[in-house]
mmCIF file of C-alpha atoms in Angstrom:
data_model
loop_
_atom_site.group_PDB
_atom_site.id
_atom_site.type_symbol
_atom_site.label_atom_id
_atom_site.label_comp_id
_atom_site.label_asym_id
_atom_site.label_seq_id
_atom_site.Cartn_x
_atom_site.Cartn_y
_atom_site.Cartn_z
ATOM 1 C CA UNK A 1 0.177 7.515 25.389
ATOM 2 C CA UNK A 2 -0.955 4.821 27.781
ATOM 3 C CA UNK A 3 1.631 2.041 27.670
ATOM 4 C CA UNK A 4 1.884 -0.641 25.043
ATOM 5 C CA UNK A 5 -0.193 -0.265 21.911
ATOM 6 C CA UNK A 6 -0.601 -3.368 19.775
ATOM 7 C CA UNK A 7 0.269 -3.362 16.078
ATOM 8 C CA UNK A 8 -3.419 -3.992 15.276
ATOM 9 C CA UNK A 9 -4.488 -0.836 17.115
ATOM 10 C CA UNK A 10 -1.685 1.185 15.500
ATOM 11 C CA UNK A 11 -2.897 0.080 12.068
ATOM 12 C CA UNK A 12 -6.400 1.305 12.904
ATOM 13 C CA UNK A 13 -5.212 4.770 14.031
ATOM 14 C CA UNK A 14 -5.195 6.290 10.519
ATOM 15 C CA UNK A 15 -8.731 4.994 9.928
ATOM 16 C CA UNK A 16 -9.896 6.639 13.171
ATOM 17 C CA UNK A 17 -8.193 9.816 12.074
ATOM 18 C CA UNK A 18 -9.819 9.710 8.629
ATOM 19 C CA UNK A 19 -13.330 9.036 9.970
ATOM 20 C CA UNK A 20 -13.019 11.775 12.593
ATOM 21 C CA UNK A 21 -11.879 14.265 9.927
ATOM 22 C CA UNK A 22 -14.903 13.291 7.823
ATOM 23 C CA UNK A 23 -17.214 13.714 10.834
ATOM 24 C CA UNK A 24 -15.754 17.182 11.487
ATOM 25 C CA UNK A 25 -16.375 18.106 7.859
ATOM 26 C CA UNK A 26 -19.946 16.879 8.242
ATOM 27 C CA UNK A 27 -20.324 19.186 11.259
ATOM 28 C CA UNK A 28 -20.698 16.395 13.843
ATOM 29 C CA UNK A 29 -19.494 17.581 17.269
ATOM 30 C CA UNK A 30 -19.974 14.512 19.496
ATOM 31 C CA UNK A 31 -20.062 10.818 18.693
ATOM 32 C CA UNK A 32 -20.752 7.735 20.803
ATOM 33 C CA UNK A 33 -18.635 4.597 20.611
ATOM 34 C CA UNK A 34 -21.694 2.916 19.049
ATOM 35 C CA UNK A 35 -21.987 5.600 16.369
ATOM 36 C CA UNK A 36 -18.305 5.555 15.557
ATOM 37 C CA UNK A 37 -18.343 1.758 15.552
ATOM 38 C CA UNK A 38 -21.176 1.590 13.048
ATOM 39 C CA UNK A 39 -19.312 3.968 10.814
ATOM 40 C CA UNK A 40 -16.036 2.081 11.062
ATOM 41 C CA UNK A 41 -17.576 -1.394 11.018
ATOM 42 C CA UNK A 42 -16.248 -2.146 14.511
ATOM 43 C CA UNK A 43 -18.157 -2.959 17.689
ATOM 44 C CA UNK A 44 -18.753 -0.229 20.298
ATOM 45 C CA UNK A 45 -16.697 -2.231 22.778
ATOM 46 C CA UNK A 46 -13.812 -2.455 20.306
ATOM 47 C CA UNK A 47 -13.920 1.313 19.840
ATOM 48 C CA UNK A 48 -13.916 1.923 23.611
ATOM 49 C CA UNK A 49 -11.045 -0.517 24.078
ATOM 50 C CA UNK A 50 -8.988 1.093 21.278
ATOM 51 C CA UNK A 51 -9.538 4.631 22.512
ATOM 52 C CA UNK A 52 -8.775 3.572 26.069
ATOM 53 C CA UNK A 53 -5.581 2.044 24.771
ATOM 54 C CA UNK A 54 -4.299 5.240 23.205
ATOM 55 C CA UNK A 55 -4.947 7.517 26.077
ATOM 56 C CA UNK A 56 -8.209 7.097 27.961
ATOM 57 C CA UNK A 57 -9.790 9.936 26.081
ATOM 58 C CA UNK A 58 -13.507 10.765 26.365
ATOM 59 C CA UNK A 59 -16.057 10.311 29.087
ATOM 60 C CA UNK A 60 -18.342 7.292 29.092
ATOM 61 C CA UNK A 61 -21.944 8.261 28.607
ATOM 62 C CA UNK A 62 -21.142 11.604 27.002
ATOM 63 C CA UNK A 63 -19.573 10.298 23.840
ATOM 64 C CA UNK A 64 -16.371 11.636 22.379
ATOM 65 C CA UNK A 65 -15.653 15.145 21.194
ATOM 66 C CA UNK A 66 -14.995 14.677 17.477
ATOM 67 C CA UNK A 67 -12.529 17.584 17.217
ATOM 68 C CA UNK A 68 -10.803 16.676 20.480
ATOM 69 C CA UNK A 69 -10.378 13.032 19.586
ATOM 70 C CA UNK A 70 -9.208 13.905 16.072
ATOM 71 C CA UNK A 71 -6.572 16.257 17.488
ATOM 72 C CA UNK A 72 -5.505 13.707 20.091
ATOM 73 C CA UNK A 73 -5.051 10.970 17.469
ATOM 74 C CA UNK A 74 -3.337 13.470 15.151
ATOM 75 C CA UNK A 75 -0.783 14.152 17.876
ATOM 76 C CA UNK A 76 -0.219 10.431 18.453
ATOM 77 C CA UNK A 77 0.286 9.931 14.717
ATOM 78 C CA UNK A 78 2.561 12.950 14.586
ATOM 79 C CA UNK A 79 0.525 14.547 11.811
ATOM 80 C CA UNK A 80 0.031 17.739 13.837
ATOM 81 C CA UNK A 81 3.275 19.015 12.296
ATOM 82 C CA UNK A 82 4.633 19.066 8.752
ATOM 83 C CA UNK A 83 7.011 16.419 7.393
ATOM 84 C CA UNK A 84 9.433 17.347 4.622
ATOM 85 C CA UNK A 85 9.711 14.574 2.029
ATOM 86 C CA UNK A 86 12.213 14.082 -0.750
ATOM 87 C CA UNK A 87 11.441 11.690 -3.581
ATOM 88 C CA UNK A 88 14.176 9.648 -5.201
ATOM 89 C CA UNK A 89 13.003 8.499 -8.619
ATOM 90 C CA UNK A 90 11.159 10.661 -11.115
ATOM 91 C CA UNK A 91 9.312 7.775 -12.771
ATOM 92 C CA UNK A 92 5.580 7.089 -12.671
ATOM 93 C CA UNK A 93 5.360 6.434 -8.937
ATOM 94 C CA UNK A 94 7.667 9.279 -7.945
ATOM 95 C CA UNK A 95 5.698 11.671 -10.111
ATOM 96 C CA UNK A 96 2.358 10.455 -8.744
ATOM 97 C CA UNK A 97 3.554 11.054 -5.179
ATOM 98 C CA UNK A 98 4.971 14.478 -6.067
ATOM 99 C CA UNK A 99 1.768 15.545 -7.812
ATOM 100 C CA UNK A 100 -0.665 14.307 -5.152
ATOM 101 C CA UNK A 101 -2.782 16.923 -3.399
ATOM 102 C CA UNK A 102 -3.654 14.722 -0.464
ATOM 103 C CA UNK A 103 -0.169 14.195 0.989
ATOM 104 C CA UNK A 104 0.533 17.935 1.463
ATOM 105 C CA UNK A 105 -3.031 18.348 2.757
ATOM 106 C CA UNK A 106 -2.050 15.880 5.503
ATOM 107 C CA UNK A 107 1.216 17.675 6.230
ATOM 108 C CA UNK A 108 3.509 15.545 4.073
ATOM 109 C CA UNK A 109 5.185 18.112 1.857
ATOM 110 C CA UNK A 110 7.403 17.057 -1.022
ATOM 111 C CA UNK A 111 10.313 19.496 -1.066
ATOM 112 C CA UNK A 112 12.563 17.949 -3.726
ATOM 113 C CA UNK A 113 12.701 15.177 -6.309
ATOM 114 C CA UNK A 114 15.832 13.487 -7.673
ATOM 115 C CA UNK A 115 16.718 11.146 -10.524
ATOM 116 C CA UNK A 116 19.886 9.920 -12.245
ATOM 117 C CA UNK A 117 18.377 10.007 -15.741
ATOM 118 C CA UNK A 118 19.778 12.936 -17.730
ATOM 119 C CA UNK A 119 16.543 13.047 -19.747
ATOM 120 C CA UNK A 120 14.521 13.645 -16.577
ATOM 121 C CA UNK A 121 16.884 15.985 -14.717
ATOM 122 C CA UNK A 122 15.813 19.597 -15.143
ATOM 123 C CA UNK A 123 12.242 18.739 -16.161
ATOM 124 C CA UNK A 124 9.325 19.912 -14.065
ATOM 125 C CA UNK A 125 6.991 17.862 -11.857
ATOM 126 C CA UNK A 126 4.309 20.219 -10.620
ATOM 127 C CA UNK A 127 6.103 23.044 -8.791
ATOM 128 C CA UNK A 128 9.358 21.086 -8.529
ATOM 129 C CA UNK A 129 12.238 20.490 -10.913
ATOM 130 C CA UNK A 130 13.901 17.088 -10.982
ATOM 131 C CA UNK A 131 17.442 17.403 -9.582
ATOM 132 C CA UNK A 132 20.495 15.278 -10.280
ATOM 133 C CA UNK A 133 20.811 12.520 -7.674
ATOM 134 C CA UNK A 134 24.495 13.470 -7.384
ATOM 135 C CA UNK A 135 23.250 16.592 -5.547
ATOM 136 C CA UNK A 136 21.306 14.532 -3.016
ATOM 137 C CA UNK A 137 23.845 14.546 -0.158
ATOM 138 C CA UNK A 138 24.435 18.272 -0.451
ATOM 139 C CA UNK A 139 20.686 18.899 -0.467
ATOM 140 C CA UNK A 140 20.172 16.911 2.755
ATOM 141 C CA UNK A 141 23.058 18.753 4.429
ATOM 142 C CA UNK A 142 21.470 22.097 3.649
ATOM 143 C CA UNK A 143 17.773 21.325 4.154
ATOM 144 C CA UNK A 144 15.485 19.599 6.615
ATOM 145 C CA UNK A 145 14.481 16.170 5.312
ATOM 146 C CA UNK A 146 12.220 13.975 7.420
ATOM 147 C CA UNK A 147 11.187 11.283 4.977
ATOM 148 C CA UNK A 148 12.792 9.832 1.848
ATOM 149 C CA UNK A 149 10.392 8.310 -0.670
ATOM 150 C CA UNK A 150 12.159 5.524 -2.542
ATOM 151 C CA UNK A 151 10.655 5.164 -6.002
ATOM 152 C CA UNK A 152 13.693 3.533 -7.576
ATOM 153 C CA UNK A 153 14.540 0.130 -9.065
ATOM 154 C CA UNK A 154 15.237 -2.731 -6.636
ATOM 155 C CA UNK A 155 18.839 -2.954 -7.862
ATOM 156 C CA UNK A 156 19.827 0.382 -6.299
ATOM 157 C CA UNK A 157 17.354 0.650 -3.397
ATOM 158 C CA UNK A 158 19.535 -0.801 -0.598
ATOM 159 C CA UNK A 159 22.650 1.180 -1.507
ATOM 160 C CA UNK A 160 20.598 4.365 -1.755
ATOM 161 C CA UNK A 161 18.895 3.724 1.592
ATOM 162 C CA UNK A 162 22.300 3.143 3.249
ATOM 163 C CA UNK A 163 23.557 6.434 1.874
ATOM 164 C CA UNK A 164 20.449 8.293 3.041
ATOM 165 C CA UNK A 165 20.746 6.802 6.534
ATOM 166 C CA UNK A 166 24.370 7.990 6.655
ATOM 167 C CA UNK A 167 23.118 11.451 5.736
ATOM 168 C CA UNK A 168 20.727 11.341 8.682
ATOM 169 C CA UNK A 169 17.389 10.450 7.065
ATOM 170 C CA UNK A 170 15.354 8.515 9.631
ATOM 171 C CA UNK A 171 12.117 7.772 7.763
ATOM 172 C CA UNK A 172 11.584 5.802 4.572
ATOM 173 C CA UNK A 173 8.510 5.296 2.426
ATOM 174 C CA UNK A 174 9.644 2.531 0.147
ATOM 175 C CA UNK A 175 7.952 1.590 -3.134
ATOM 176 C CA UNK A 176 10.748 -0.732 -4.348
ATOM 177 C CA UNK A 177 9.784 -4.406 -3.952
ATOM 178 C CA UNK A 178 12.625 -5.277 -1.583
ATOM 179 C CA UNK A 179 12.932 -5.834 2.181
ATOM 180 C CA UNK A 180 15.479 -3.152 3.010
ATOM 181 C CA UNK A 181 17.890 -3.798 5.859
ATOM 182 C CA UNK A 182 18.058 -0.666 7.967
ATOM 183 C CA UNK A 183 19.745 0.055 11.295
ATOM 184 C CA UNK A 184 17.827 0.280 14.579
ATOM 185 C CA UNK A 185 15.976 3.559 15.050
ATOM 186 C CA UNK A 186 15.211 4.045 11.366
ATOM 187 C CA UNK A 187 11.508 3.814 10.466
ATOM 188 C CA UNK A 188 10.164 2.386 7.256
ATOM 189 C CA UNK A 189 6.802 1.732 5.679
ATOM 190 C CA UNK A 190 6.740 -0.352 2.520
ATOM 191 C CA UNK A 191 4.199 0.052 -0.251
ATOM 192 C CA UNK A 192 4.632 -3.139 -2.178
ATOM 193 C CA UNK A 193 2.005 -2.634 -4.842
ATOM 194 C CA UNK A 194 2.711 -5.936 -6.596
ATOM 195 C CA UNK A 195 2.111 -7.788 -3.349
ATOM 196 C CA UNK A 196 -1.248 -6.100 -2.922
ATOM 197 C CA UNK A 197 -2.309 -7.290 -6.354
ATOM 198 C CA UNK A 198 -1.171 -10.819 -5.546
ATOM 199 C CA UNK A 199 -3.172 -10.800 -2.308
ATOM 200 C CA UNK A 200 -6.182 -9.601 -4.317
ATOM 201 C CA UNK A 201 -5.687 -12.427 -6.793
ATOM 202 C CA UNK A 202 -5.462 -14.889 -3.871
ATOM 203 C CA UNK A 203 -8.690 -13.599 -2.303
ATOM 204 C CA UNK A 204 -10.484 -13.816 -5.630
ATOM 205 C CA UNK A 205 -9.334 -17.446 -5.958
ATOM 206 C CA UNK A 206 -10.558 -18.257 -2.464
ATOM 207 C CA UNK A 207 -13.781 -16.353 -2.818
ATOM 208 C CA UNK A 208 -12.856 -14.501 0.369
ATOM 209 C CA UNK A 209 -13.797 -10.894 0.860
ATOM 210 C CA UNK V 1 -4.386 -26.102 -0.141
ATOM 211 C CA UNK V 2 -4.172 -27.696 3.244
ATOM 212 C CA UNK V 3 -7.056 -26.376 5.306
ATOM 213 C CA UNK V 4 -7.197 -23.020 7.051
ATOM 214 C CA UNK V 5 -4.486 -20.519 6.286
ATOM 215 C CA UNK V 6 -4.109 -17.617 8.696
ATOM 216 C CA UNK V 7 -4.166 -14.025 7.503
ATOM 217 C CA UNK V 8 -0.544 -13.627 8.652
ATOM 218 C CA UNK V 9 0.587 -16.501 6.425
ATOM 219 C CA UNK V 10 -1.465 -15.166 3.496
ATOM 220 C CA UNK V 11 0.242 -11.803 3.832
ATOM 221 C CA UNK V 12 3.634 -13.496 3.666
ATOM 222 C CA UNK V 13 2.797 -15.427 0.477
ATOM 223 C CA UNK V 14 3.767 -12.604 -1.916
ATOM 224 C CA UNK V 15 7.107 -12.192 -0.114
ATOM 225 C CA UNK V 16 7.784 -15.935 -0.534
ATOM 226 C CA UNK V 17 6.876 -15.623 -4.180
ATOM 227 C CA UNK V 18 9.167 -12.616 -4.674
ATOM 228 C CA UNK V 19 12.168 -14.195 -2.941
ATOM 229 C CA UNK V 20 11.734 -17.459 -4.853
ATOM 230 C CA UNK V 21 11.593 -15.563 -8.164
ATOM 231 C CA UNK V 22 14.807 -13.747 -7.195
ATOM 232 C CA UNK V 23 16.454 -17.051 -6.278
ATOM 233 C CA UNK V 24 15.452 -18.519 -9.647
ATOM 234 C CA UNK V 25 16.956 -15.491 -11.396
ATOM 235 C CA UNK V 26 20.146 -16.012 -9.382
ATOM 236 C CA UNK V 27 20.244 -19.627 -10.641
ATOM 237 C CA UNK V 28 19.606 -21.235 -7.238
ATOM 238 C CA UNK V 29 17.892 -24.638 -7.657
ATOM 239 C CA UNK V 30 17.406 -25.843 -4.062
ATOM 240 C CA UNK V 31 17.096 -23.978 -0.792
ATOM 241 C CA UNK V 32 16.842 -25.101 2.832
ATOM 242 C CA UNK V 33 14.355 -23.620 5.271
ATOM 243 C CA UNK V 34 17.373 -22.131 7.051
ATOM 244 C CA UNK V 35 18.641 -20.472 3.851
ATOM 245 C CA UNK V 36 15.235 -19.135 2.913
ATOM 246 C CA UNK V 37 14.692 -17.973 6.482
ATOM 247 C CA UNK V 38 17.917 -15.977 6.553
ATOM 248 C CA UNK V 39 16.965 -14.331 3.310
ATOM 249 C CA UNK V 40 13.442 -13.503 4.474
ATOM 250 C CA UNK V 41 14.398 -12.610 8.046
ATOM 251 C CA UNK V 42 12.264 -15.448 9.415
ATOM 252 C CA UNK V 43 13.318 -18.498 11.447
ATOM 253 C CA UNK V 44 13.779 -21.842 9.723
ATOM 254 C CA UNK V 45 10.969 -23.263 11.837
ATOM 255 C CA UNK V 46 8.641 -20.433 10.780
ATOM 256 C CA UNK V 47 9.452 -21.159 7.134
ATOM 257 C CA UNK V 48 8.741 -24.905 7.584
ATOM 258 C CA UNK V 49 5.500 -24.137 9.397
ATOM 259 C CA UNK V 50 4.350 -21.687 6.704
ATOM 260 C CA UNK V 51 5.182 -24.012 3.828
ATOM 261 C CA UNK V 52 3.551 -26.909 5.636
ATOM 262 C CA UNK V 53 0.510 -24.747 6.043
ATOM 263 C CA UNK V 54 0.081 -24.069 2.355
ATOM 264 C CA UNK V 55 0.467 -27.557 1.101
ATOM 265 C CA UNK V 56 3.161 -29.680 2.746
ATOM 266 C CA UNK V 57 5.514 -29.050 -0.125
ATOM 267 C CA UNK V 58 9.161 -30.200 -0.030
ATOM 268 C CA UNK V 59 10.978 -32.968 1.750
ATOM 269 C CA UNK V 60 12.719 -32.367 5.038
ATOM 270 C CA UNK V 61 16.475 -32.724 4.744
ATOM 271 C CA UNK V 62 16.549 -32.183 0.997
ATOM 272 C CA UNK V 63 15.494 -28.540 1.022
ATOM 273 C CA UNK V 64 12.912 -27.106 -1.317
ATOM 274 C CA UNK V 65 13.006 -26.973 -5.091
ATOM 275 C CA UNK V 66 13.059 -23.236 -5.812
ATOM 276 C CA UNK V 67 11.200 -23.515 -9.134
ATOM 277 C CA UNK V 68 8.723 -26.037 -7.747
ATOM 278 C CA UNK V 69 7.911 -24.006 -4.664
ATOM 279 C CA UNK V 70 7.669 -20.790 -6.712
ATOM 280 C CA UNK V 71 5.193 -22.458 -9.070
ATOM 281 C CA UNK V 72 3.215 -23.925 -6.182
ATOM 282 C CA UNK V 73 2.891 -20.557 -4.438
ATOM 283 C CA UNK V 74 2.118 -18.885 -7.765
ATOM 284 C CA UNK V 75 -0.818 -21.284 -8.208
ATOM 285 C CA UNK V 76 -2.058 -20.573 -4.669
ATOM 286 C CA UNK V 77 -1.848 -16.825 -5.336
ATOM 287 C CA UNK V 78 -3.554 -17.287 -8.689
ATOM 288 C CA UNK V 79 -0.763 -15.491 -10.511
ATOM 289 C CA UNK V 80 -0.199 -18.460 -12.843
ATOM 290 C CA UNK V 81 -2.784 -16.890 -15.154
ATOM 291 C CA UNK V 82 -3.348 -13.382 -16.470
ATOM 292 C CA UNK V 83 -5.781 -10.926 -14.870
ATOM 293 C CA UNK V 84 -7.393 -8.247 -17.008
ATOM 294 C CA UNK V 85 -7.532 -4.900 -15.170
ATOM 295 C CA UNK V 86 -9.425 -1.755 -15.993
ATOM 296 C CA UNK V 87 -8.472 1.525 -14.369
ATOM 297 C CA UNK V 88 -11.084 4.100 -13.469
ATOM 298 C CA UNK V 89 -9.402 7.460 -13.104
ATOM 299 C CA UNK V 90 -6.755 8.858 -15.419
ATOM 300 C CA UNK V 91 -5.077 11.025 -12.768
ATOM 301 C CA UNK V 92 -1.607 10.561 -11.316
ATOM 302 C CA UNK V 93 -2.274 7.237 -9.618
ATOM 303 C CA UNK V 94 -4.275 5.777 -12.517
ATOM 304 C CA UNK V 95 -1.543 6.769 -14.930
ATOM 305 C CA UNK V 96 1.208 5.337 -12.709
ATOM 306 C CA UNK V 97 -0.624 1.988 -12.548
ATOM 307 C CA UNK V 98 -1.270 1.984 -16.307
ATOM 308 C CA UNK V 99 2.356 2.790 -17.113
ATOM 309 C CA UNK V 100 3.943 0.300 -14.707
ATOM 310 C CA UNK V 101 6.016 -2.489 -16.240
ATOM 311 C CA UNK V 102 5.910 -4.673 -13.175
ATOM 312 C CA UNK V 103 2.158 -5.336 -13.008
ATOM 313 C CA UNK V 104 1.963 -6.816 -16.538
ATOM 314 C CA UNK V 105 5.200 -8.721 -15.830
ATOM 315 C CA UNK V 106 3.278 -10.377 -12.970
ATOM 316 C CA UNK V 107 0.248 -11.121 -15.128
ATOM 317 C CA UNK V 108 -1.845 -8.071 -14.203
ATOM 318 C CA UNK V 109 -2.585 -6.535 -17.580
ATOM 319 C CA UNK V 110 -4.280 -3.166 -17.847
ATOM 320 C CA UNK V 111 -6.698 -3.419 -20.762
ATOM 321 C CA UNK V 112 -8.536 -0.107 -20.518
ATOM 322 C CA UNK V 113 -8.567 3.188 -18.649
ATOM 323 C CA UNK V 114 -11.552 5.475 -18.107
ATOM 324 C CA UNK V 115 -12.182 9.006 -16.882
ATOM 325 C CA UNK V 116 -15.050 11.507 -16.863
ATOM 326 C CA UNK V 117 -12.855 14.517 -17.603
ATOM 327 C CA UNK V 118 -13.329 15.687 -21.191
ATOM 328 C CA UNK V 119 -9.775 17.049 -21.168
ATOM 329 C CA UNK V 120 -8.382 13.603 -20.446
ATOM 330 C CA UNK V 121 -10.702 11.482 -22.607
ATOM 331 C CA UNK V 122 -9.013 10.595 -25.886
ATOM 332 C CA UNK V 123 -5.499 11.266 -24.613
ATOM 333 C CA UNK V 124 -2.944 8.466 -24.528
ATOM 334 C CA UNK V 125 -1.479 6.682 -21.500
ATOM 335 C CA UNK V 126 1.225 4.359 -22.794
ATOM 336 C CA UNK V 127 -0.455 2.067 -25.331
ATOM 337 C CA UNK V 128 -3.950 2.923 -24.107
ATOM 338 C CA UNK V 129 -6.319 5.789 -24.798
ATOM 339 C CA UNK V 130 -8.439 7.163 -21.970
ATOM 340 C CA UNK V 131 -12.090 6.302 -22.641
ATOM 341 C CA UNK V 132 -15.216 8.093 -21.487
ATOM 342 C CA UNK V 133 -16.508 6.542 -18.256
ATOM 343 C CA UNK V 134 -19.972 6.553 -19.856
ATOM 344 C CA UNK V 135 -18.682 3.663 -22.011
ATOM 345 C CA UNK V 136 -17.648 1.635 -18.968
ATOM 346 C CA UNK V 137 -20.701 -0.667 -18.743
ATOM 347 C CA UNK V 138 -20.626 -1.451 -22.427
ATOM 348 C CA UNK V 139 -16.917 -2.217 -22.227
ATOM 349 C CA UNK V 140 -17.407 -4.696 -19.374
ATOM 350 C CA UNK V 141 -20.258 -6.391 -21.256
ATOM 351 C CA UNK V 142 -18.039 -6.952 -24.283
ATOM 352 C CA UNK V 143 -14.701 -7.733 -22.629
ATOM 353 C CA UNK V 144 -13.273 -9.843 -19.843
ATOM 354 C CA UNK V 145 -12.586 -7.727 -16.766
ATOM 355 C CA UNK V 146 -11.187 -9.385 -13.644
ATOM 356 C CA UNK V 147 -10.100 -6.414 -11.589
ATOM 357 C CA UNK V 148 -11.209 -2.790 -11.426
ATOM 358 C CA UNK V 149 -8.596 -0.321 -10.175
ATOM 359 C CA UNK V 150 -10.349 2.567 -8.441
ATOM 360 C CA UNK V 151 -8.216 5.692 -8.745
ATOM 361 C CA UNK V 152 -11.073 8.147 -8.290
ATOM 362 C CA UNK V 153 -12.108 10.726 -5.675
ATOM 363 C CA UNK V 154 -13.734 9.439 -2.480
ATOM 364 C CA UNK V 155 -16.982 11.183 -3.373
ATOM 365 C CA UNK V 156 -17.748 8.851 -6.298
ATOM 366 C CA UNK V 157 -15.946 5.666 -5.223
ATOM 367 C CA UNK V 158 -18.857 3.834 -3.548
ATOM 368 C CA UNK V 159 -21.356 4.551 -6.318
ATOM 369 C CA UNK V 160 -18.839 3.487 -8.936
ATOM 370 C CA UNK V 161 -17.997 0.283 -7.063
ATOM 371 C CA UNK V 162 -21.718 -0.570 -6.774
ATOM 372 C CA UNK V 163 -22.120 -0.105 -10.520
ATOM 373 C CA UNK V 164 -19.080 -2.256 -11.275
ATOM 374 C CA UNK V 165 -20.338 -5.024 -8.974
ATOM 375 C CA UNK V 166 -23.674 -4.942 -10.836
ATOM 376 C CA UNK V 167 -21.732 -5.344 -14.071
ATOM 377 C CA UNK V 168 -20.052 -8.466 -12.650
ATOM 378 C CA UNK V 169 -16.642 -7.170 -11.553
ATOM 379 C CA UNK V 170 -15.528 -9.299 -8.596
ATOM 380 C CA UNK V 171 -12.129 -7.810 -7.734
ATOM 381 C CA UNK V 172 -11.252 -4.279 -6.641
ATOM 382 C CA UNK V 173 -7.917 -2.601 -6.106
ATOM 383 C CA UNK V 174 -8.952 0.572 -4.370
ATOM 384 C CA UNK V 175 -6.780 3.672 -4.032
ATOM 385 C CA UNK V 176 -9.585 5.960 -2.779
ATOM 386 C CA UNK V 177 -9.306 6.583 0.983
ATOM 387 C CA UNK V 178 -12.678 5.060 1.843
ATOM 388 C CA UNK V 179 -13.857 1.757 3.329
ATOM 389 C CA UNK V 180 -16.086 0.547 0.510
ATOM 390 C CA UNK V 181 -19.108 -1.550 1.380
ATOM 391 C CA UNK V 182 -19.215 -4.479 -1.021
ATOM 392 C CA UNK V 183 -21.425 -7.560 -1.129
ATOM 393 C CA UNK V 184 -20.234 -11.001 -0.039
ATOM 394 C CA UNK V 185 -18.041 -12.739 -2.571
ATOM 395 C CA UNK V 186 -16.443 -9.561 -3.878
ATOM 396 C CA UNK V 187 -12.729 -9.210 -3.140
ATOM 397 C CA UNK V 188 -10.982 -5.960 -2.394
ATOM 398 C CA UNK V 189 -7.500 -4.803 -1.501
ATOM 399 C CA UNK V 190 -7.108 -1.200 -0.408
ATOM 400 C CA UNK V 191 -4.007 0.874 -1.012
ATOM 401 C CA UNK V 192 -4.504 3.737 1.382
ATOM 402 C CA UNK V 193 -1.321 5.675 0.708
ATOM 403 C CA UNK V 194 -2.146 8.440 3.195
ATOM 404 C CA UNK V 195 -2.550 5.884 5.951
ATOM 405 C CA UNK V 196 0.868 4.421 5.176
ATOM 406 C CA UNK V 197 2.435 7.846 5.591
ATOM 407 C CA UNK V 198 0.615 8.369 8.879
ATOM 408 C CA UNK V 199 1.867 5.011 10.187
ATOM 409 C CA UNK V 200 5.374 6.050 9.138
ATOM 410 C CA UNK V 201 4.979 9.331 11.014
ATOM 411 C CA UNK V 202 3.773 7.410 14.070
ATOM 412 C CA UNK V 203 6.755 5.031 13.968
ATOM 413 C CA UNK V 204 9.162 7.932 13.625
ATOM 414 C CA UNK V 205 7.557 9.532 16.698
ATOM 415 C CA UNK V 206 7.879 6.320 18.689
ATOM 416 C CA UNK V 207 11.372 5.551 17.464
ATOM 417 C CA UNK V 208 10.039 2.171 16.395
ATOM 418 C CA UNK V 209 11.411 0.452 13.320
#
């Protein structure tokens, strides 16, 4: 990658990736910055600047190779290889993540799901069976785990995250509405659904789009 | 509200609201910008600037009234009143939203859920029964609907959103991985779960936190 990439560009990477996958599906081989811009509601110059920023791909005047650019961005995002995910919490959110088709289709494979509720332990979620959270450490010792999905109550989220970090988990997808404190080198993305709804409510109040 | 509020400040509003609710629960009555900053991992000066920005609340030197500031921010966010939500899509995500306790606790009340799958129609999701999507228009005519939750496949999301806009729905919480085109004055918040995972993968690759 070519040097510093701003947070704004990083946030657009998955959208580039999604649009390029769609274009591939549609059978489009080449696309100009203008064409991609129209599709993504960005200007052609913004597209050129972004793509320049993450590696100077493509040749001006010829447009971009859809497959080539999709692969290039896939490599940057690290979605050219599979990630093994474990889910902690067999409630509604945990189940929804475990049952999704689209995460495995993008290389994010749920390999195990844990809960501390005796009523849930041993029950099935798709192909998986909910395991006792007391077996979590042992599981991580014996299996490759890239990402832990936290779908647990706020009250236990920090303690659980600390334990998982100790076990060597370096990536967290956190659905608990809490700002987890994690050591340097550990990556986290929060999905604070409540906050999204509040932002929606705010925009509706302001009449903003 | 005091004039222009930047997108960055808007995005922090729900976090302020969440921390102030927690402080209230903990029985804290007053908090300084320093105290709130430490809690939110922001500087005291950032806190003062933010709060100044959304209304000049509080008196320097006395700290902020936790309940007062929580109420003030709640009014700005529009979460001081209830929002009626309908969910389109009775799959994993739609069900998880319908079954959540935290959305109704924050005033976002799911009042109906729809699907086009004959196997799902008539089945229960918590207190609700999945209705036939062919009854959607009639439902909106006869009931108050503030927010439509789109938990449907990409292929039908735009058409459905257009129909809902025609019926007068002005707020969308969209889980379909598509950039919907909506007319001016319609508010939308996207929850693109796949994109969150891709950003997480990227951060893990970069060793960024």
